[in-house]
JSON list of C-alpha atoms in Angstrom, two decimals:
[
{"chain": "A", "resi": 2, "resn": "UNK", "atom": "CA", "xyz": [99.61, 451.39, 66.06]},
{"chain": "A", "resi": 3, "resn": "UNK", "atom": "CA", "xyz": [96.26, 450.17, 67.09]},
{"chain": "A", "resi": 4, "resn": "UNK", "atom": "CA", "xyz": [94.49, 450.10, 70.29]},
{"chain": "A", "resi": 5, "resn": "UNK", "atom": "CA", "xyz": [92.38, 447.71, 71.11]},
{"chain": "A", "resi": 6, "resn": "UNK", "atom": "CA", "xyz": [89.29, 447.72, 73.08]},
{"chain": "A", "resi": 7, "resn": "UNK", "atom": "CA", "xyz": [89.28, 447.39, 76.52]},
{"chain": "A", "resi": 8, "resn": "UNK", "atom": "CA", "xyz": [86.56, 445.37, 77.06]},
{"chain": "A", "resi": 9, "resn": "UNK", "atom": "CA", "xyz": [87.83, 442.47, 74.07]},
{"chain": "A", "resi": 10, "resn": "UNK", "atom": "CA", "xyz": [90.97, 442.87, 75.62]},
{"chain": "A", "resi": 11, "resn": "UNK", "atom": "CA", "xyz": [89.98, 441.63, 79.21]},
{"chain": "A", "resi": 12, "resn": "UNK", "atom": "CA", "xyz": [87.05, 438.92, 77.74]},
{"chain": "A", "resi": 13, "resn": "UNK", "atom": "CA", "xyz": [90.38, 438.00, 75.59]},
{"chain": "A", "resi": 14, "resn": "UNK", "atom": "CA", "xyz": [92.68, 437.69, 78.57]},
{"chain": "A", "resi": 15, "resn": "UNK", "atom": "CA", "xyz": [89.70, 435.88, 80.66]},
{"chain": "A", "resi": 16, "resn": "UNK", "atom": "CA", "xyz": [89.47, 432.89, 78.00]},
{"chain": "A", "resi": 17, "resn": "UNK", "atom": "CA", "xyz": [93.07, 432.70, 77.82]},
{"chain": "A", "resi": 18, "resn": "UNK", "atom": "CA", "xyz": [93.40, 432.14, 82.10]},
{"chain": "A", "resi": 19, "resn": "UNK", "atom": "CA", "xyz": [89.99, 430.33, 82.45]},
{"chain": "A", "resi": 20, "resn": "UNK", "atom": "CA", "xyz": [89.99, 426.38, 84.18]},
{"chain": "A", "resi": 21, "resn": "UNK", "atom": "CA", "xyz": [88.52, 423.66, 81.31]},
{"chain": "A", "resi": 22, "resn": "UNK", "atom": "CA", "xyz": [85.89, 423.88, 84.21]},
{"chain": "A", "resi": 23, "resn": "UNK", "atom": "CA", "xyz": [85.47, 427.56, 83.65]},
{"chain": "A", "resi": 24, "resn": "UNK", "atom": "CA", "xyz": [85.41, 428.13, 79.80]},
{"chain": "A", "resi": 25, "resn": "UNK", "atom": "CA", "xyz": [82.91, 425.27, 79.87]},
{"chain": "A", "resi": 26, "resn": "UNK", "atom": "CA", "xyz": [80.46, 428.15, 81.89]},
{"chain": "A", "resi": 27, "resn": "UNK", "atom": "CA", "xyz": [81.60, 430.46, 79.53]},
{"chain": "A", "resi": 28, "resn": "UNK", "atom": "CA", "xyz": [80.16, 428.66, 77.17]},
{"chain": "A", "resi": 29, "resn": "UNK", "atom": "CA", "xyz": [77.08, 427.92, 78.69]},
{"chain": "A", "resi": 30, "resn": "UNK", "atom": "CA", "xyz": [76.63, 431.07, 79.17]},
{"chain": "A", "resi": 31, "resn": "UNK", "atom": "CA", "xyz": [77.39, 432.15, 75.77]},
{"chain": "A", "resi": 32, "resn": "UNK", "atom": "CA", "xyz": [74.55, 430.08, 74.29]},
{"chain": "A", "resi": 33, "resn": "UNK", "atom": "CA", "xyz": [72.24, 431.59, 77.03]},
{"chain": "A", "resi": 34, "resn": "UNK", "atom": "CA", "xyz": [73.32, 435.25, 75.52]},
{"chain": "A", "resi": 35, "resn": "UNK", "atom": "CA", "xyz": [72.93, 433.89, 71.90]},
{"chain": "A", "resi": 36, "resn": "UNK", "atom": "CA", "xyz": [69.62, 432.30, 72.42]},
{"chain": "A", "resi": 37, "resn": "UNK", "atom": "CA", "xyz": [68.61, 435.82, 73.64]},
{"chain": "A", "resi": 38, "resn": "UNK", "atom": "CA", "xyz": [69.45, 437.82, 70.88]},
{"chain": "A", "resi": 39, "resn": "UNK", "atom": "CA", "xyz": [67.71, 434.96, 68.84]},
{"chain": "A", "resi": 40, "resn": "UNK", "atom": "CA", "xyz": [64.64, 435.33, 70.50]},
{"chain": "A", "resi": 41, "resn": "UNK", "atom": "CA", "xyz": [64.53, 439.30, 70.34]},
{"chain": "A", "resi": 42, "resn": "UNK", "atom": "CA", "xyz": [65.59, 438.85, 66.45]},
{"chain": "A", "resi": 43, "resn": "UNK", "atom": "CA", "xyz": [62.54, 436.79, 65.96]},
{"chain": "A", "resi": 44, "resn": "UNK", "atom": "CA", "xyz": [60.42, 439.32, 67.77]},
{"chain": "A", "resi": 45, "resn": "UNK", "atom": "CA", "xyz": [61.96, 441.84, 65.49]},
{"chain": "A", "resi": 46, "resn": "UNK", "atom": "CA", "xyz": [61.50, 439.80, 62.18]},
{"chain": "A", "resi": 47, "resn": "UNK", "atom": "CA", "xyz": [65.17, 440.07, 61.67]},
{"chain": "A", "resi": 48, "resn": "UNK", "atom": "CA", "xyz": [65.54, 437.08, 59.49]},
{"chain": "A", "resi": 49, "resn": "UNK", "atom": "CA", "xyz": [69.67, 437.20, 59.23]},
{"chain": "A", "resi": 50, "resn": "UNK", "atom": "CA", "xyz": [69.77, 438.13, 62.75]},
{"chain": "A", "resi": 51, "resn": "UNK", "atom": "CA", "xyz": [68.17, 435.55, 64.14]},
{"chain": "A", "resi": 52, "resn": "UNK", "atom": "CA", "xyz": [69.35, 433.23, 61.77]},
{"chain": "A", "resi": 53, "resn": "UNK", "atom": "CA", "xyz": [73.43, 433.93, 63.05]},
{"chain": "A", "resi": 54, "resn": "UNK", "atom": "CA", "xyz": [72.47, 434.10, 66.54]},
{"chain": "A", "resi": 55, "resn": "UNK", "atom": "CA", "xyz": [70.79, 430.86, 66.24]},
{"chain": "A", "resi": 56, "resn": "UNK", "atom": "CA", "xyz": [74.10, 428.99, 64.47]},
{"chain": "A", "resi": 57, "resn": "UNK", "atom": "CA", "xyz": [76.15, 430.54, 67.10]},
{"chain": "A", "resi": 58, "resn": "UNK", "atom": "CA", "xyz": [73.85, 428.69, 70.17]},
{"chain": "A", "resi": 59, "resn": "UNK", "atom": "CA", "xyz": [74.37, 425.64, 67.64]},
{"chain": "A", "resi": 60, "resn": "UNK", "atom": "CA", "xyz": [77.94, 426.01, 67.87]},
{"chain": "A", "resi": 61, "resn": "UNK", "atom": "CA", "xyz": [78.36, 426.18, 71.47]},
{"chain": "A", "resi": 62, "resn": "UNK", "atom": "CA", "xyz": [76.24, 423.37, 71.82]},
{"chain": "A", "resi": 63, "resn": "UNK", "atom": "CA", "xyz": [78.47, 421.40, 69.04]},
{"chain": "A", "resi": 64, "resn": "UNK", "atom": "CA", "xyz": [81.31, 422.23, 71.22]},
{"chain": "A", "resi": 65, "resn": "UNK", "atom": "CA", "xyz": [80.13, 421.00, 74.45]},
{"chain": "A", "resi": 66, "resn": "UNK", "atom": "CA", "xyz": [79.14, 418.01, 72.59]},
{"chain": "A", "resi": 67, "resn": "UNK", "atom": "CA", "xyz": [82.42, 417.09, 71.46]},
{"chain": "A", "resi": 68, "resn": "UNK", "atom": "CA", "xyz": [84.27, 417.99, 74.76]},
{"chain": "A", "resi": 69, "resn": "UNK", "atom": "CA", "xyz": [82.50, 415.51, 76.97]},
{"chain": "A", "resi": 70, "resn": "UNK", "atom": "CA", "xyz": [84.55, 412.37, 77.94]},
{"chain": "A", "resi": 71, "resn": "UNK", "atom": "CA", "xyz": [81.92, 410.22, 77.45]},
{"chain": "A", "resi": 72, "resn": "UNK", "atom": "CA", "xyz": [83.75, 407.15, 79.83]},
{"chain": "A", "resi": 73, "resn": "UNK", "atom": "CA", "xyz": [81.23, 407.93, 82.20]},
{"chain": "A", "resi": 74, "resn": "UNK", "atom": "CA", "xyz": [77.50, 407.24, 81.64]},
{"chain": "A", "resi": 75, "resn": "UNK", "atom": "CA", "xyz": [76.18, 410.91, 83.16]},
{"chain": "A", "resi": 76, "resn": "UNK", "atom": "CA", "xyz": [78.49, 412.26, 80.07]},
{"chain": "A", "resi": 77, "resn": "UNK", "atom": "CA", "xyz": [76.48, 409.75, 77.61]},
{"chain": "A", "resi": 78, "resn": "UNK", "atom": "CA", "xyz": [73.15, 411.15, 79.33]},
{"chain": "A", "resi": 79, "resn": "UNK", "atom": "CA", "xyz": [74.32, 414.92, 78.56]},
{"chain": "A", "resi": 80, "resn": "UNK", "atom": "CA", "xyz": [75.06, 413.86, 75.33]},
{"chain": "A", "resi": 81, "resn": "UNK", "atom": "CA", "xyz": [71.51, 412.66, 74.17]},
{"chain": "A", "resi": 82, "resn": "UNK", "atom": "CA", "xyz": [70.29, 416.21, 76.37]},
{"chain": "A", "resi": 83, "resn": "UNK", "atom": "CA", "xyz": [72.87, 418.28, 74.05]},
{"chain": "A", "resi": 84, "resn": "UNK", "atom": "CA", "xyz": [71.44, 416.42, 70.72]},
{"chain": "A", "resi": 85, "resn": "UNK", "atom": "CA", "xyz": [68.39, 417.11, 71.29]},
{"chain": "A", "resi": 86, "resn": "UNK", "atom": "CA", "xyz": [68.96, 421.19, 72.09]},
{"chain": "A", "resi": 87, "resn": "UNK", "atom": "CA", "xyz": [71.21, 420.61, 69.22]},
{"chain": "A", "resi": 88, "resn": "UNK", "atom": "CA", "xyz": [67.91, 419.53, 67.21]},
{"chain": "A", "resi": 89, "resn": "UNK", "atom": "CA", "xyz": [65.52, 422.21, 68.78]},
{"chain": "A", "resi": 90, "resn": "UNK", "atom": "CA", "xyz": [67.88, 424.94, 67.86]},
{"chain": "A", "resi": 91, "resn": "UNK", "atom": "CA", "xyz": [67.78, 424.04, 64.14]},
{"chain": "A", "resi": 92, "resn": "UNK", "atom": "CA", "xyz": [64.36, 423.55, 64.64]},
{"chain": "A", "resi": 93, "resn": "UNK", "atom": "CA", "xyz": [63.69, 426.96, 66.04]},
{"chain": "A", "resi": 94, "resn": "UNK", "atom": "CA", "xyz": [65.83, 428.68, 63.28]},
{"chain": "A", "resi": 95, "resn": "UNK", "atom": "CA", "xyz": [63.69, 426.50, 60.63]},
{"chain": "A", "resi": 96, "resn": "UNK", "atom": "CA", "xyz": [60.19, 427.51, 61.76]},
{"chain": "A", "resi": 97, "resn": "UNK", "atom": "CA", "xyz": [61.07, 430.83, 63.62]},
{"chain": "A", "resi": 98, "resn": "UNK", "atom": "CA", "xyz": [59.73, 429.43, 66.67]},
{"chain": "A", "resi": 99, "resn": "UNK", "atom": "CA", "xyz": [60.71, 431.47, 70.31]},
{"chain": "A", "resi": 100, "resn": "UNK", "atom": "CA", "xyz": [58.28, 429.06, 72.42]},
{"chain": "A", "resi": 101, "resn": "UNK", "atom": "CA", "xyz": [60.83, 426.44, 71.18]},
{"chain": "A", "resi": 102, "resn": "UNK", "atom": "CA", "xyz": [63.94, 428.61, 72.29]},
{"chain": "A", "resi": 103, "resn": "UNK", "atom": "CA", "xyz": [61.70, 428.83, 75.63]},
{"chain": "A", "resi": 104, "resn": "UNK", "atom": "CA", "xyz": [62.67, 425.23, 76.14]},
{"chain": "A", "resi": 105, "resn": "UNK", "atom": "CA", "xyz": [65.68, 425.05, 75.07]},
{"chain": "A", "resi": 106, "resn": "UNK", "atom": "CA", "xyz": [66.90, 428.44, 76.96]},
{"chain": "A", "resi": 107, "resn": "UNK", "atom": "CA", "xyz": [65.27, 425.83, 80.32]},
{"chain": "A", "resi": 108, "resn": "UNK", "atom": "CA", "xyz": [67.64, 423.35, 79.25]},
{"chain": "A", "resi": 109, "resn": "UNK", "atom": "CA", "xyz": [70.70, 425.29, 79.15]},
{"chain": "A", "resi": 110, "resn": "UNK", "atom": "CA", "xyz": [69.99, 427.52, 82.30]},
{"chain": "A", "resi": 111, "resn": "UNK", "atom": "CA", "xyz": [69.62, 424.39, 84.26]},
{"chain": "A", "resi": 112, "resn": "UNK", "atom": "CA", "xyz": [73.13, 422.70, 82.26]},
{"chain": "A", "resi": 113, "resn": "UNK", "atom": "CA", "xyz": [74.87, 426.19, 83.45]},
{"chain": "A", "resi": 114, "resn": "UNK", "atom": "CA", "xyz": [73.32, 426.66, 87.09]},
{"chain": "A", "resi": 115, "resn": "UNK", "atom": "CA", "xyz": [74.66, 422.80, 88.06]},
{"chain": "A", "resi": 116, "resn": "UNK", "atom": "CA", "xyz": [78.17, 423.21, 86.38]},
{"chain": "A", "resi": 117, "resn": "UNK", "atom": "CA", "xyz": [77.96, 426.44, 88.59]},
{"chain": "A", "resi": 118, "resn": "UNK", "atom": "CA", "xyz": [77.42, 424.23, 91.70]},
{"chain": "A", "resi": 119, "resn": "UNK", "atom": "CA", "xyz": [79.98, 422.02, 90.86]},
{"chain": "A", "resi": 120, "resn": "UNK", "atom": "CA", "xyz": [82.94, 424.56, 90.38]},
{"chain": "A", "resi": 121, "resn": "UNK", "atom": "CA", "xyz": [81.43, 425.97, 93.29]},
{"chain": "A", "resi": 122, "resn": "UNK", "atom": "CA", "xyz": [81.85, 422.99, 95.47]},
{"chain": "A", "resi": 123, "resn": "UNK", "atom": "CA", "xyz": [84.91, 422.09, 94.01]},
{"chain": "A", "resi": 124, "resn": "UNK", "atom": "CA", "xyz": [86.84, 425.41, 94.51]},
{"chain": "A", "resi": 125, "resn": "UNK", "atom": "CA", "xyz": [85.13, 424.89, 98.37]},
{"chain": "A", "resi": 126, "resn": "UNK", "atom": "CA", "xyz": [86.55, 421.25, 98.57]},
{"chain": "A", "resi": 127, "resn": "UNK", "atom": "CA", "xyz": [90.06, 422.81, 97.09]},
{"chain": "A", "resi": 128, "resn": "UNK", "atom": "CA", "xyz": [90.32, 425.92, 99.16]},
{"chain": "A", "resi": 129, "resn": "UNK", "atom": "CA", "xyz": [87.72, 425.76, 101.74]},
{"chain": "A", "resi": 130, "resn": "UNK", "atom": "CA", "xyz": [88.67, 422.63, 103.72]},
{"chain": "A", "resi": 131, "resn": "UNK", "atom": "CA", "xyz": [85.62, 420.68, 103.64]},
{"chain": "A", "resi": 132, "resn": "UNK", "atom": "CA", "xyz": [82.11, 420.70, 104.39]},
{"chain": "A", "resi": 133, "resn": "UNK", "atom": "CA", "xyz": [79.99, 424.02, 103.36]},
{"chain": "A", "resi": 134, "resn": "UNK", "atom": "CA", "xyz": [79.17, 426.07, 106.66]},
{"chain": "A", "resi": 135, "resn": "UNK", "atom": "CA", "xyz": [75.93, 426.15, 107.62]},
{"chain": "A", "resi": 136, "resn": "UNK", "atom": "CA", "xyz": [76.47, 429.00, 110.45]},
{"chain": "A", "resi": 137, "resn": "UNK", "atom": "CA", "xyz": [75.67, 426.58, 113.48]},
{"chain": "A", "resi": 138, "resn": "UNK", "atom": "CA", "xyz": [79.00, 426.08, 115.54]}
]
């Protein structure tokens, strides 16, 4: 009988309950982690490192690239944004460039910080009843 690890066991149960909305953080926040661990494997020289941690940001941005319903024109505009990481990943891997995972890491943070906002405000519109509070009464 094997046991399994606690902690795979909970992110395991976590992707299984997660909202579309929700694994779609995840995932921006996977790529965030993975262009990390990029970045310290090209401090380090690590070649094969860097090179996996790079095709795993890829991959995540692949994903969100084929998830987008692009019916509406902001989803066209993300898109072109997520082609263009897409491109500046490679890039970076290519010429072992951090300054370019700088950018890119911009890029993503600001992707993951709105989606925040909008689950945010959405979970506020579902369960809150309205209008944020702005503690005047």
């Amino acid at each position: 009988m094997s046991v399994r690890n606690p902690y795979q066991t909970y992110k395991h149960n976590a992707v299984q309950t997660a909202s579309p909305g929700e694994l779609t953080l995840m995932l921006y926040n996977g790529c965030l982690n993975f262009i990390k661990q990029a970045r310290q494997a090209i401090e380090e020289n690590n070649i094969q490192e860097r090179n996996k941690y790079m095709q795993k940001a890829q991959d995540i941005i692949r994903e969100l690239m084929v998830t987008l319903n692009t019916d509406y024109a902001v989803a066209k505009d993300m898109l072109r944004m997520y082609d263009y990481i897409l491109r500046r990943l490679i890039e970076a891997n290519i010429n072992n460039d951090a300054a370019i995972l700088d950018e890119v890491e911009t890029y993503v943070s600001q992707f993951r910080d709105t989606w925040k906002e909008v689950l945010r405000l959405n979970r506020q519109k579902q369960y809150g009843g309205g209008v944020p509070h702005d503690g005047k009464f």
